Coordinates of C-alpha atoms and ligand atoms in Angstrom, one line a residue:
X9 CA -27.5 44.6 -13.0
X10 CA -24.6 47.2 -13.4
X11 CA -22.0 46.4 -15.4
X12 CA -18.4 47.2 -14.7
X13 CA -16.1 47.8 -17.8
X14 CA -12.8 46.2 -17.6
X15 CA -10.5 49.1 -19.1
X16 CA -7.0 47.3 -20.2
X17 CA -4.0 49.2 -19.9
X18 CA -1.6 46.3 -20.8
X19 CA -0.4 48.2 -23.9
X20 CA 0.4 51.4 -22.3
X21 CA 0.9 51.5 -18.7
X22 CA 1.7 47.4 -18.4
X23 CA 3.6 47.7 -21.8
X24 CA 6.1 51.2 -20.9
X25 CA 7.5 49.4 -17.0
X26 CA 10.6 48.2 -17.9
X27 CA 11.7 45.1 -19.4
X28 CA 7.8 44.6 -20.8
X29 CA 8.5 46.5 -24.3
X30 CA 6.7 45.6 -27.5
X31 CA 7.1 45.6 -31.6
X32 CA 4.2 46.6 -33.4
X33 CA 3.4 42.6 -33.8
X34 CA 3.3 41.8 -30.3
X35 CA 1.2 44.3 -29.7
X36 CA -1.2 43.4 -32.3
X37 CA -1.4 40.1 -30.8
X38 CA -1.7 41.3 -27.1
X39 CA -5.0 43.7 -28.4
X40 CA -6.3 40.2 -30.9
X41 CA -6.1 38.3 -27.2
X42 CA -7.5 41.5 -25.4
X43 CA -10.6 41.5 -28.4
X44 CA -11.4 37.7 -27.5
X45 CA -11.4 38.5 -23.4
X46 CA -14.2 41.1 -24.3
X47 CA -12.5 43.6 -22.1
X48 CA -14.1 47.0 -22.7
X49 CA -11.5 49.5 -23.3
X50 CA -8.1 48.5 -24.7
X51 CA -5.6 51.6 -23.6
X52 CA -3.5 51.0 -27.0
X53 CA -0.6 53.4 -25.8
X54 CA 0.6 57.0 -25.3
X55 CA 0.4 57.9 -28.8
X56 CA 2.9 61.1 -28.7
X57 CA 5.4 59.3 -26.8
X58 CA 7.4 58.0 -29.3
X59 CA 6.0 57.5 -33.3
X60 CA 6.3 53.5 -32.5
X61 CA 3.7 53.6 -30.1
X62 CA 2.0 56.3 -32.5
X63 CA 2.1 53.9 -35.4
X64 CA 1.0 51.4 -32.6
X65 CA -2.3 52.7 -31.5
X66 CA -3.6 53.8 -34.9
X67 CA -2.7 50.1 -36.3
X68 CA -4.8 48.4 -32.9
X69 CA -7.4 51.1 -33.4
X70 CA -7.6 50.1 -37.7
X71 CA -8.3 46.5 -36.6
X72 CA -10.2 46.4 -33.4
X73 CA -13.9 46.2 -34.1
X74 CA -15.1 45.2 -30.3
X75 CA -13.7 47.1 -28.2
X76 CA -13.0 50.8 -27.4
X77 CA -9.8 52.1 -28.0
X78 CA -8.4 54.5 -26.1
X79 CA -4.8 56.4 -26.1
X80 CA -3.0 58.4 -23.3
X81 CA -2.8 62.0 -23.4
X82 CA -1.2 64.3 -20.9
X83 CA -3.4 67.6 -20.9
X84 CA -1.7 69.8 -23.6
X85 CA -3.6 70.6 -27.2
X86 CA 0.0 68.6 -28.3
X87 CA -0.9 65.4 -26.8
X88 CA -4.4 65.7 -27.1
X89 CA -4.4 66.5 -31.2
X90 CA -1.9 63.4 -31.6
X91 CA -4.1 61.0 -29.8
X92 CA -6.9 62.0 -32.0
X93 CA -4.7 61.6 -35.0
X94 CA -3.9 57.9 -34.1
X95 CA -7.2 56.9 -33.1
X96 CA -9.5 58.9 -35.0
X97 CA -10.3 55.3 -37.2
X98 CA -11.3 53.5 -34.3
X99 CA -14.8 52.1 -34.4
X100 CA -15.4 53.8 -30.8
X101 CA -12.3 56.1 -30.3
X102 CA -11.6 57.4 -26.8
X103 CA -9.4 60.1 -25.6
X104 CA -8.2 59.7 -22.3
X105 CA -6.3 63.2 -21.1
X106 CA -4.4 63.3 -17.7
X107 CA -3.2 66.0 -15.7
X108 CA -1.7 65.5 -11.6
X109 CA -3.5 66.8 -9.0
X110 CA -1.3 66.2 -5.7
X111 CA 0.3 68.9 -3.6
X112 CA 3.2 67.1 -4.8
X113 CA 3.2 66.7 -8.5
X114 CA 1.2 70.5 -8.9
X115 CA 4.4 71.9 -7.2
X116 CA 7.4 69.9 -8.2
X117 CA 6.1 68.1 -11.2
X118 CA 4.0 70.2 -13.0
X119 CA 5.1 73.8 -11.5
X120 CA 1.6 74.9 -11.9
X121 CA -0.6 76.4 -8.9
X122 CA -3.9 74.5 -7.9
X123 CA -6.0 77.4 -9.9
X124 CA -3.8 76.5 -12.8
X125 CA -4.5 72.9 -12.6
X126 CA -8.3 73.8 -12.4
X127 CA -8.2 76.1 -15.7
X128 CA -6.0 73.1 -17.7
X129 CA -8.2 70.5 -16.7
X130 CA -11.3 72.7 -17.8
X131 CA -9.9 73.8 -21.3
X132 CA -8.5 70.2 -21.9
X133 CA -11.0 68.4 -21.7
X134 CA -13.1 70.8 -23.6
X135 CA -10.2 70.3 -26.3
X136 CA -10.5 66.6 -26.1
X137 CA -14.3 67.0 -26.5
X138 CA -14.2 68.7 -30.0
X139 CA -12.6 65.5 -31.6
X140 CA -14.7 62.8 -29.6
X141 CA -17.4 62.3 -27.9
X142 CA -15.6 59.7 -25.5
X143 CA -13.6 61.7 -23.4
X144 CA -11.8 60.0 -20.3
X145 CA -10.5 62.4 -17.5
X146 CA -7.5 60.9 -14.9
X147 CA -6.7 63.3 -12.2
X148 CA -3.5 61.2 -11.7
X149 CA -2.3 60.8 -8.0
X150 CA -5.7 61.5 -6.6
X151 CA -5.5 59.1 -3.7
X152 CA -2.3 61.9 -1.7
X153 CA -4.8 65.1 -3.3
X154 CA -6.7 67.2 -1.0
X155 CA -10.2 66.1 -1.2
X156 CA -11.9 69.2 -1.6
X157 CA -9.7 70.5 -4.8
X158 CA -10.5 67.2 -6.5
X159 CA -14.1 67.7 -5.7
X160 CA -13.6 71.4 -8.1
X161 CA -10.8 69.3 -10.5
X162 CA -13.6 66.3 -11.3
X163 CA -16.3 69.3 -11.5
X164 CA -14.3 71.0 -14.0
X165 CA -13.6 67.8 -15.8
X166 CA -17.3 66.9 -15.9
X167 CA -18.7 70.2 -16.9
X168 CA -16.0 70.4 -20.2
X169 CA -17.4 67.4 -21.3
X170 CA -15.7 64.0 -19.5
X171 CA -17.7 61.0 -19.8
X172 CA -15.6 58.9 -17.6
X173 CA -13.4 60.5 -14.7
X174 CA -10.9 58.2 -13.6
X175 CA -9.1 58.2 -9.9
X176 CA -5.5 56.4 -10.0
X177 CA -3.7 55.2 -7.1
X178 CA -0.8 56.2 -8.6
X179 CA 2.1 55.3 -6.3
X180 CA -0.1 52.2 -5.1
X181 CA -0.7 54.0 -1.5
X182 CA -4.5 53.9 -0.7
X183 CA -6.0 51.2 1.3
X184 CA -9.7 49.6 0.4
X185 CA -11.4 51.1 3.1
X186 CA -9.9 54.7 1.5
X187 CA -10.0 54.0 -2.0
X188 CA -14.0 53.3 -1.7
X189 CA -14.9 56.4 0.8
X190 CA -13.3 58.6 -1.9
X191 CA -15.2 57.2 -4.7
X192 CA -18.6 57.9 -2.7
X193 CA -17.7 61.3 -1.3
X194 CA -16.8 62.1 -5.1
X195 CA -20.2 60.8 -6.6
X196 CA -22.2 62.2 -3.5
X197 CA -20.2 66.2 -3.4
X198 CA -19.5 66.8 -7.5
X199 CA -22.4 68.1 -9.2
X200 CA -23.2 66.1 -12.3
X201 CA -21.0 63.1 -10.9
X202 CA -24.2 60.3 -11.3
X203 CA -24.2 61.5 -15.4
X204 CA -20.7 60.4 -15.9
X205 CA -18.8 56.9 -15.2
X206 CA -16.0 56.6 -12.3
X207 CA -13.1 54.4 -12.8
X208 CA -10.1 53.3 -10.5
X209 CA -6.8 52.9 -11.6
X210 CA -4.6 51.6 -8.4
X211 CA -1.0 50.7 -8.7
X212 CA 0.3 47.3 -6.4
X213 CA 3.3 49.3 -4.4
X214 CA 1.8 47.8 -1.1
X215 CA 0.2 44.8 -3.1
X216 CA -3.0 46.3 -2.5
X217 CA -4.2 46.8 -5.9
X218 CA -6.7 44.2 -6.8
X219 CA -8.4 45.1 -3.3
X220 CA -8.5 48.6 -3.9
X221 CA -10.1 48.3 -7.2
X222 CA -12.5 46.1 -5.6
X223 CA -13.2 48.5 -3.1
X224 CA -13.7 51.4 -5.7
X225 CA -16.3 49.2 -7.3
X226 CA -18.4 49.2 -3.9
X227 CA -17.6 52.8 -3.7
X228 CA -20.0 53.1 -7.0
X229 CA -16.9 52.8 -9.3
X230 CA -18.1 51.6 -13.1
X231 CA -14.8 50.9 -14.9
X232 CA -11.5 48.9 -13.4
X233 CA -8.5 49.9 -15.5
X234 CA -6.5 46.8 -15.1
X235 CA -3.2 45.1 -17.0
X236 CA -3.0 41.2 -17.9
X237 CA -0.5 39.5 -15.5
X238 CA -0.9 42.7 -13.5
X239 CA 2.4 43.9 -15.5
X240 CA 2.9 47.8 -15.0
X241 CA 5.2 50.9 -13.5
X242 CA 6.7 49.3 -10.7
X243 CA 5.0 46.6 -8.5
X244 CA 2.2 47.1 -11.4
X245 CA -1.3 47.8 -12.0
X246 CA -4.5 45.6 -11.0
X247 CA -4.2 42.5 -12.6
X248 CA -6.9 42.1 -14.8
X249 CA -7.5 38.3 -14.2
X250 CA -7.7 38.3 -10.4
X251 CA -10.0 41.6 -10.5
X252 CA -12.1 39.5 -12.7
X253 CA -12.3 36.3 -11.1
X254 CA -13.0 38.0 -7.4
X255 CA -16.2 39.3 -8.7
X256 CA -17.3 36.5 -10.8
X257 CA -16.0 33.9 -7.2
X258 CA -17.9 36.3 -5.0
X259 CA -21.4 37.3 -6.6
X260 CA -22.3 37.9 -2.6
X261 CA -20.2 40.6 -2.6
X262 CA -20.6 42.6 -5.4
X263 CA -24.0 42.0 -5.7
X264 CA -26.4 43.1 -9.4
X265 CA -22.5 43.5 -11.4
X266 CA -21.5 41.9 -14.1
X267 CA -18.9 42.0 -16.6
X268 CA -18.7 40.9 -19.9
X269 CA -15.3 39.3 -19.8
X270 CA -14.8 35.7 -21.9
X271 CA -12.9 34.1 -18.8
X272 CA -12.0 31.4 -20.8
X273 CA -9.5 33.2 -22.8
X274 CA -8.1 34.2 -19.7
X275 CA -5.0 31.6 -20.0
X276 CA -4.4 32.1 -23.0
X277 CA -4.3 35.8 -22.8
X278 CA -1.9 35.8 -19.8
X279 CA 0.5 32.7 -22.1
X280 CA 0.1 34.9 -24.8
X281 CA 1.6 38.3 -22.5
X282 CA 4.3 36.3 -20.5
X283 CA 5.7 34.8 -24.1
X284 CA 6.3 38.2 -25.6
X285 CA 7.5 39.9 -22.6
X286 CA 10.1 36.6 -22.0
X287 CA 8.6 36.1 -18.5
X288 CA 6.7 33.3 -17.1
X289 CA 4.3 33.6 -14.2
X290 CA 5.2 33.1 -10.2
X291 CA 3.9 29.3 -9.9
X292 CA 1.6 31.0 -6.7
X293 CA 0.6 33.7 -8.4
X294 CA -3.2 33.5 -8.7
X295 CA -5.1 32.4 -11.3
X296 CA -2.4 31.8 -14.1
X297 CA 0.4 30.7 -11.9
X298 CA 1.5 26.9 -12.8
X299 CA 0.4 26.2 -8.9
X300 CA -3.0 27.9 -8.5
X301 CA -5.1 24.9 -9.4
X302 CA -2.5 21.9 -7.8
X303 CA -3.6 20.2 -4.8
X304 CA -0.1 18.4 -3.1
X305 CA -0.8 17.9 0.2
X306 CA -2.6 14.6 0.9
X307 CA -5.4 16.4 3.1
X308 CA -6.5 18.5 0.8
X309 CA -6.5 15.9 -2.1
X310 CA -8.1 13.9 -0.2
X311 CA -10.7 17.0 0.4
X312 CA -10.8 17.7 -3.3
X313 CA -11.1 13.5 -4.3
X314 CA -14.2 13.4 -2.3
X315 CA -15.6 17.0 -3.4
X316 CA -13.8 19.5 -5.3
X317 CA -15.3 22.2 -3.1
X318 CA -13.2 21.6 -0.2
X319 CA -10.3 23.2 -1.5
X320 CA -11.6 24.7 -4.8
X321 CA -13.3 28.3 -4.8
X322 CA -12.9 28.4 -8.9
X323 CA -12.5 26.0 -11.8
X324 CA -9.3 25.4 -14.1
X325 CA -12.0 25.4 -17.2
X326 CA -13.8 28.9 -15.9
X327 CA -10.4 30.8 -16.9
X328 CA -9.6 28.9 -19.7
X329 CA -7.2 26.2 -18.5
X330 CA -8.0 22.8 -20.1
X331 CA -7.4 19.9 -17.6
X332 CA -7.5 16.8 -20.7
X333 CA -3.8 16.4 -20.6
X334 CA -3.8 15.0 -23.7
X335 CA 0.0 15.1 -25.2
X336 CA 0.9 15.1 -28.6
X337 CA 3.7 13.8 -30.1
X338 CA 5.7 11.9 -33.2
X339 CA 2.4 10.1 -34.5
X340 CA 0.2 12.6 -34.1
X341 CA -0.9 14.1 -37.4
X342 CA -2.1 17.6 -38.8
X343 CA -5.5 16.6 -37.6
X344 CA -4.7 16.0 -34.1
X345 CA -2.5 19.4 -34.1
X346 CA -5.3 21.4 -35.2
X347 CA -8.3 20.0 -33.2
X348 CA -6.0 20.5 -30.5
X349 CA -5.3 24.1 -31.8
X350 CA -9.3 24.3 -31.8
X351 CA -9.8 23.1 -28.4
X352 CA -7.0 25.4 -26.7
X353 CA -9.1 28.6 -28.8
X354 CA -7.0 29.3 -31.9
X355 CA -8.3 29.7 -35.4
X356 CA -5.5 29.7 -37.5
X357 CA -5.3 30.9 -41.1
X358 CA -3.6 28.3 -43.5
X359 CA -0.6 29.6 -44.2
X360 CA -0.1 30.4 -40.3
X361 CA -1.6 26.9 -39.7
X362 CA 1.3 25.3 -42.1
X363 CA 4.0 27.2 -40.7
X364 CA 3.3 25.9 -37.6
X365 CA 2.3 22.5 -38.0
X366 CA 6.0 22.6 -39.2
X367 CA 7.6 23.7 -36.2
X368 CA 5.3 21.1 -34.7
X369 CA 6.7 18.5 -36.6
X370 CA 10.4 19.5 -35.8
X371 CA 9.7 19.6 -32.3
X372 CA 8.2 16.5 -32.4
X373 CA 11.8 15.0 -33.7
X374 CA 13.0 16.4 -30.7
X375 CA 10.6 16.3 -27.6
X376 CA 9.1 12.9 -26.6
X377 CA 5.4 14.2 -25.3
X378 CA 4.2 17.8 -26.7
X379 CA 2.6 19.6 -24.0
X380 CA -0.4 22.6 -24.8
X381 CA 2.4 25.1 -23.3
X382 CA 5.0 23.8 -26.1
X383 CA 2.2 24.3 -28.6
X384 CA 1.3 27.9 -27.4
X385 CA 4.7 28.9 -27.6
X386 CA 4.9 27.8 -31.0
X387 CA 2.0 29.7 -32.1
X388 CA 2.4 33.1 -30.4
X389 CA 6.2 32.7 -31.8
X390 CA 4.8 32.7 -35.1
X391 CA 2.4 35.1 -34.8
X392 CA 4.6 38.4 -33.1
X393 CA 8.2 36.9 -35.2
X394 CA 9.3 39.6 -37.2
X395 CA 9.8 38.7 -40.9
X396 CA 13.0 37.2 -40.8
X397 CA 13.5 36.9 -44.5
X398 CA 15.4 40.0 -44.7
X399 CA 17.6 39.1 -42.3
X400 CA 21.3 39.4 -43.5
X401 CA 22.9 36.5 -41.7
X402 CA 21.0 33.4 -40.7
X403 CA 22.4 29.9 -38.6
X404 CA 23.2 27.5 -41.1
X405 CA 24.8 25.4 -38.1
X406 CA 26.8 25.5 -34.7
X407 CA 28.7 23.3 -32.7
X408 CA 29.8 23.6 -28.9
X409 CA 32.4 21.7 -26.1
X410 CA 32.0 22.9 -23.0
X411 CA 32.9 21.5 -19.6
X412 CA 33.4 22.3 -16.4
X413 CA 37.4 22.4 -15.7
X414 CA 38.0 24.2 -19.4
X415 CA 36.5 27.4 -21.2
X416 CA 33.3 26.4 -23.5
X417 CA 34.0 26.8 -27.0
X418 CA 31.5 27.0 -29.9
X419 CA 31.7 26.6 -33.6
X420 CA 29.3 29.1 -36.0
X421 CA 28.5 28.7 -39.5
X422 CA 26.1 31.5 -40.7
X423 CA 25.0 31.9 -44.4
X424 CA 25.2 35.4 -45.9
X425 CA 23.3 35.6 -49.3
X426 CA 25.4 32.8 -51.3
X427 CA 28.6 32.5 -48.9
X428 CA 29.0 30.5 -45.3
X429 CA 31.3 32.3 -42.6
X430 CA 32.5 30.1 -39.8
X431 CA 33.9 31.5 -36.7
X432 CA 35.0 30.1 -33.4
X433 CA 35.2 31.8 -30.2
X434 CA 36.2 30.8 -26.6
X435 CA 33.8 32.0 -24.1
X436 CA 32.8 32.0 -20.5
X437 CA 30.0 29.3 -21.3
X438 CA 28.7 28.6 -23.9
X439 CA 26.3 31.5 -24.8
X440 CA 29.4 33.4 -24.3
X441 CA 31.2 31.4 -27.2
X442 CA 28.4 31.5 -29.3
X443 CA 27.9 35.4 -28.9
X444 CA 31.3 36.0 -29.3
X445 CA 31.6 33.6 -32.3
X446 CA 28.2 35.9 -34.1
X447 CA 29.9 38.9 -33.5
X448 CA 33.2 38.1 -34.9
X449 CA 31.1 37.0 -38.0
X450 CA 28.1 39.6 -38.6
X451 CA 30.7 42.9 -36.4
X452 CA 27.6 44.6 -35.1
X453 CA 27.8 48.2 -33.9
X454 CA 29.0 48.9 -30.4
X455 CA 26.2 48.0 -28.1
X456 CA 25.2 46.6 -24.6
X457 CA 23.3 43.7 -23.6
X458 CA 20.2 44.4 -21.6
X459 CA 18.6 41.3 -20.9
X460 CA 19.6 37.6 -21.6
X461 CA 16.7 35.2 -20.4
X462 CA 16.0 32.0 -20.9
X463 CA 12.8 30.4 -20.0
X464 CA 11.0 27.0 -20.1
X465 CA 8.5 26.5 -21.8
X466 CA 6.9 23.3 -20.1
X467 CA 8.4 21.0 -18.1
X468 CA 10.8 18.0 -18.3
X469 CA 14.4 18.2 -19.2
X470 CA 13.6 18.1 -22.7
X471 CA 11.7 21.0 -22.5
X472 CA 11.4 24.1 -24.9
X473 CA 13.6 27.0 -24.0
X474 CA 12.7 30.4 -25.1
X475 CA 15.2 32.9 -24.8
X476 CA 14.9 36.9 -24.6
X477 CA 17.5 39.0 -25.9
X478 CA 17.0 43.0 -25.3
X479 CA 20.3 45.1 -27.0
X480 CA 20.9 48.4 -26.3
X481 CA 22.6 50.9 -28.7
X482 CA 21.8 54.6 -29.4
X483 CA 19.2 54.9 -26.1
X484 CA 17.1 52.4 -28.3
X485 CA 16.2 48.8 -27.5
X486 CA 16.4 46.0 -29.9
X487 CA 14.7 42.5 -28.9
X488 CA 14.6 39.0 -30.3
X489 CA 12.9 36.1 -29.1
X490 CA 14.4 32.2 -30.2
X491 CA 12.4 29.4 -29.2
X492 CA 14.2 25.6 -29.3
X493 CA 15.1 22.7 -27.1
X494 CA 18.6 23.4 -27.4
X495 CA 19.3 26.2 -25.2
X496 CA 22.4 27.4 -27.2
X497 CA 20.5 27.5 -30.9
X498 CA 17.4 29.5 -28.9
X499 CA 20.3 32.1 -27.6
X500 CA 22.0 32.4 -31.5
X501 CA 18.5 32.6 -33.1
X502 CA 17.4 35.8 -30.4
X503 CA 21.2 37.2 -30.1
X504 CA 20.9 36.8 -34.5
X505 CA 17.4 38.4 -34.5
X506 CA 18.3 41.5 -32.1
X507 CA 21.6 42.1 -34.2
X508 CA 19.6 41.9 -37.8
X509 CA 17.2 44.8 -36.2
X510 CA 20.1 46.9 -34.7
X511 CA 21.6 46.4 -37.9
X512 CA 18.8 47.6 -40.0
X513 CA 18.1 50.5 -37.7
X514 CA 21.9 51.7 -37.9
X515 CA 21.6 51.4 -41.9
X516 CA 18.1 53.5 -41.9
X517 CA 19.8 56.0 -39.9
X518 CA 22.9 56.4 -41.9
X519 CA 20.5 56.7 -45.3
X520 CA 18.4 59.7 -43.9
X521 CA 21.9 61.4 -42.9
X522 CA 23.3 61.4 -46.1
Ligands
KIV26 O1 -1.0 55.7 -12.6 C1 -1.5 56.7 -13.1 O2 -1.8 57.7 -12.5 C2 -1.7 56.6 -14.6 C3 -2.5 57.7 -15.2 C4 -1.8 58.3 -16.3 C5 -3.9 57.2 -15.5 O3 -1.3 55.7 -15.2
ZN27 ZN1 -0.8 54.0 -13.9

């Protein structure tokens, strides 16, 4: 049996598309979810790209034990030595160095010439190879590169020392039939190719992704670099959970392979991604869309009455999703909210097992029936929500009137230290009023509003609503998440939380200027 590593690049190529960034503690969570899939690799980020994704992969690479952790390096001794340096403390660190090896990108990218390219790739990854023994080579845009030069790149690559050589669709333009001739031409024509492991890295531009990785794996490919929710630049990356699941439906095709991926956490990963991103999945998308497993039509639940097979090519329970739709609610008691905590896969500590047994209780006052969706949200809000104790202004209460043939307004009391400050504000809406109202109050600086989204949580009309605030000020983003079933306190909470980190941000940078 061959195994094929699943390589996880939520955290750096999923994690830097736009609209998907992360704090420090939603990335810790995303890499805690990626440890209980078993994935093989977790690509923790670009670590000289910014010193938050620096401080990023050392923390994942401090508290990983079971996987490899990797970080992105673009071929330069720069990159390379600041990789190292943030995950040197990894239990199995892994360098993975890139350098483009198009027509395209050689000439107007990287103004280099193709013998250039060759010496680079050579001396790189000979660099790389001084600090680790794991050394991952990506000859990025391979699938538009003249065969023949990435024959001599991969050569290069393999004789400095690269112990996985990695083949990106880059701009998601290969087809299957392609993407798995170039994989065997490469093992068949580069000397020392059968010592060293391929990987495929496709991007979904022409929603091919998940069928060109596939392909690259009957090509003799050993590692899929994938994302969860198949988040990444653009259309994305192969999405981890469909990659997964094709092999594991089809055995027929991809014969003597295995992986070592936990499908069962594979629900709770995706949950876990969509919460902290502020997106919820396309009902059809596969596997972790609300639809995959629903049978409407009467033929085919008739089909699936008399045999699940008709209609059914995998299980809800083989990726995790639990089908006892057992709803808690008012009367249920700190037992029942932790053996259902248990049964969905969480292990809480206690003080994180208080807090939100809690919030469980408060949305009980609220909610009628609470769903496992309401109770996930709960816990992956507690988990990535930033210590909001040091926050300067905080909602002591808020009212609103709003109707349809006059402008909303709303009513804010905020507490600052001892003292209350109320404000009211007319707005176009609601949120409007609200935001207006908080601004009047706390005066943040000048700054624009990037995203407002608002998303439910389950379903009903009493129904959580998480909201996602992103603030721009400065070229920097500042996010904040509020989770309620009032709609208006979920947009003051985030709108309060983004403010509170803009704020602190423009004090930090005011006390290193002086
Ligand atoms: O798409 C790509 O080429 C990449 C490489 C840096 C691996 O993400
Ligand atoms: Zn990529």
């Amino acid at each position: 049996m061959k195994q094929i590593k699943i390589f996880d690049t939520t955290l750096r190529d999923g994690e830097q598309s736009p609209g998907c960034s992360m704090n420090l503690k939603e990335k810790l969570e995303v890499a805690k979810c990626l440890e209980r899939l078993k994935v093989d690799v977790i690509e923790a980020g670009f670590a000289i790209s910014s010193p938050g994704d620096f401080e990023s992969v050392s923390e994942i690479s401090r508290v990983v034990k079971d996987c490899t952790v990797a970080s992105l390096a673009r071929a330069t001794v720069k990159d390379i030595d600041c990789a190292w340096e943030a995950v040197k403390h990894a239990a199995d660190p892994r360098i993975h160095l890139f350098i483009a090896t198009s027509p395209l990108h050689m000439q107007y990218k990287l103004k280099m010439s193709p013998e250039r390219v060759l010496e680079q790739t050579a001396a790189m990854t000979a660099h790389a190879k001084k600090y680790c023994s794991n050394v991952e080579f990506s000859a990025e845009d391979a699938t538009r590169s003249d065969v023949d030069f990435l024959c001599r790149v991969v050569e290069a690559a393999i004789r400095s020392g690269a112990t996985v050589v990695n083949i990106p669709d880059t701009v998601g333009y290969t087809t299957p039939v392609e993407m798995e001739g170039l994989i065997r031409t490469l093992i068949e024509r580069v000397p020392g190719a059968t010592d060293v492991e391929f990987s495929v890295h496709c991007h979904n531009d022409l929603g091919m992704a998940v069928a060109n990785a596939l392909a690259g794996i009957q090509g003799g490919a050993r590692q899929i670099e994938c994302t969860v929710n198949g988040l990444g630049e653009r259309a994305g990356n192969t999405s981890l959970e469909e990659v997964v699941m094709a092999m594991r439906t089809r055995p027929d095709m991809y014969a003597d392979t295995f992986t070592r991926l936990d499908t069962t956490q594979i629900s709770r990963a995706s949950k876990t991604v969509y919460s902290i991103i502020g997106q919820s999945a396309p009902l059809n998308k596969p596997i972790v869309g609300r639809n995959a497993f629903l049978h409407e039509s009467g033929i085919h639940q008739h089909g699936v009455l008399a045999n699940k097979k008709t209609y059914e090519i995998l299980t809800p329970e083989a990726v995790g999703i639990t089908t006892n739709n057992i709803v808690l609610g008012k009367h249920s008691g700190r037992h029942a909210f932790e053996s259902r905590l248990k049964e969905l896969g969480y292990a809480l500590e206690q003080e994180e097992m208080n807090r939100c047994f809690e919030e469980f209780k408060l949305l009980c006052d609220k909610k009628k029936d609470v769903e496992d969706e309401d109770i996930i949200a709960i816990v992956t809000h507690s988990a990535t929500a930033d210590d909001e104790a040091d926050d300067a202004y905080k909602l002591d209460w808020f009212a609103v009137q709003t109707s349809n043939i006059t402008s909303a307004t709303c009513t804010v009391c905020l507490k600052h230290g001892d003292e209350k400050v109320e404000r009211v504000c007319l707005g176009d809406g609601p949120v409007d009023a609200a935001i207006s109202a908080i601004e009047q109050i706390i005066k943040p600086v000048e700054h624009t509003f990037e995203l407002y989204q608002i998303n439910s949580v389950s379903r009903g009309q009493d129904t959580l609503g998480d909201v996602h605030v992103k603030l721009n000020a400065s070229g920097r983003t500042f996010t904040g998440h509020g989770l309620s079933t009032d709609i208006i306190e979920a947009s003051i909470l985030a709108y309060l939380r983004a403010c509170s980190k803009l704020s602190s941000w423009t004090e930090k940078q005011a006390a290193m200027a002086m």
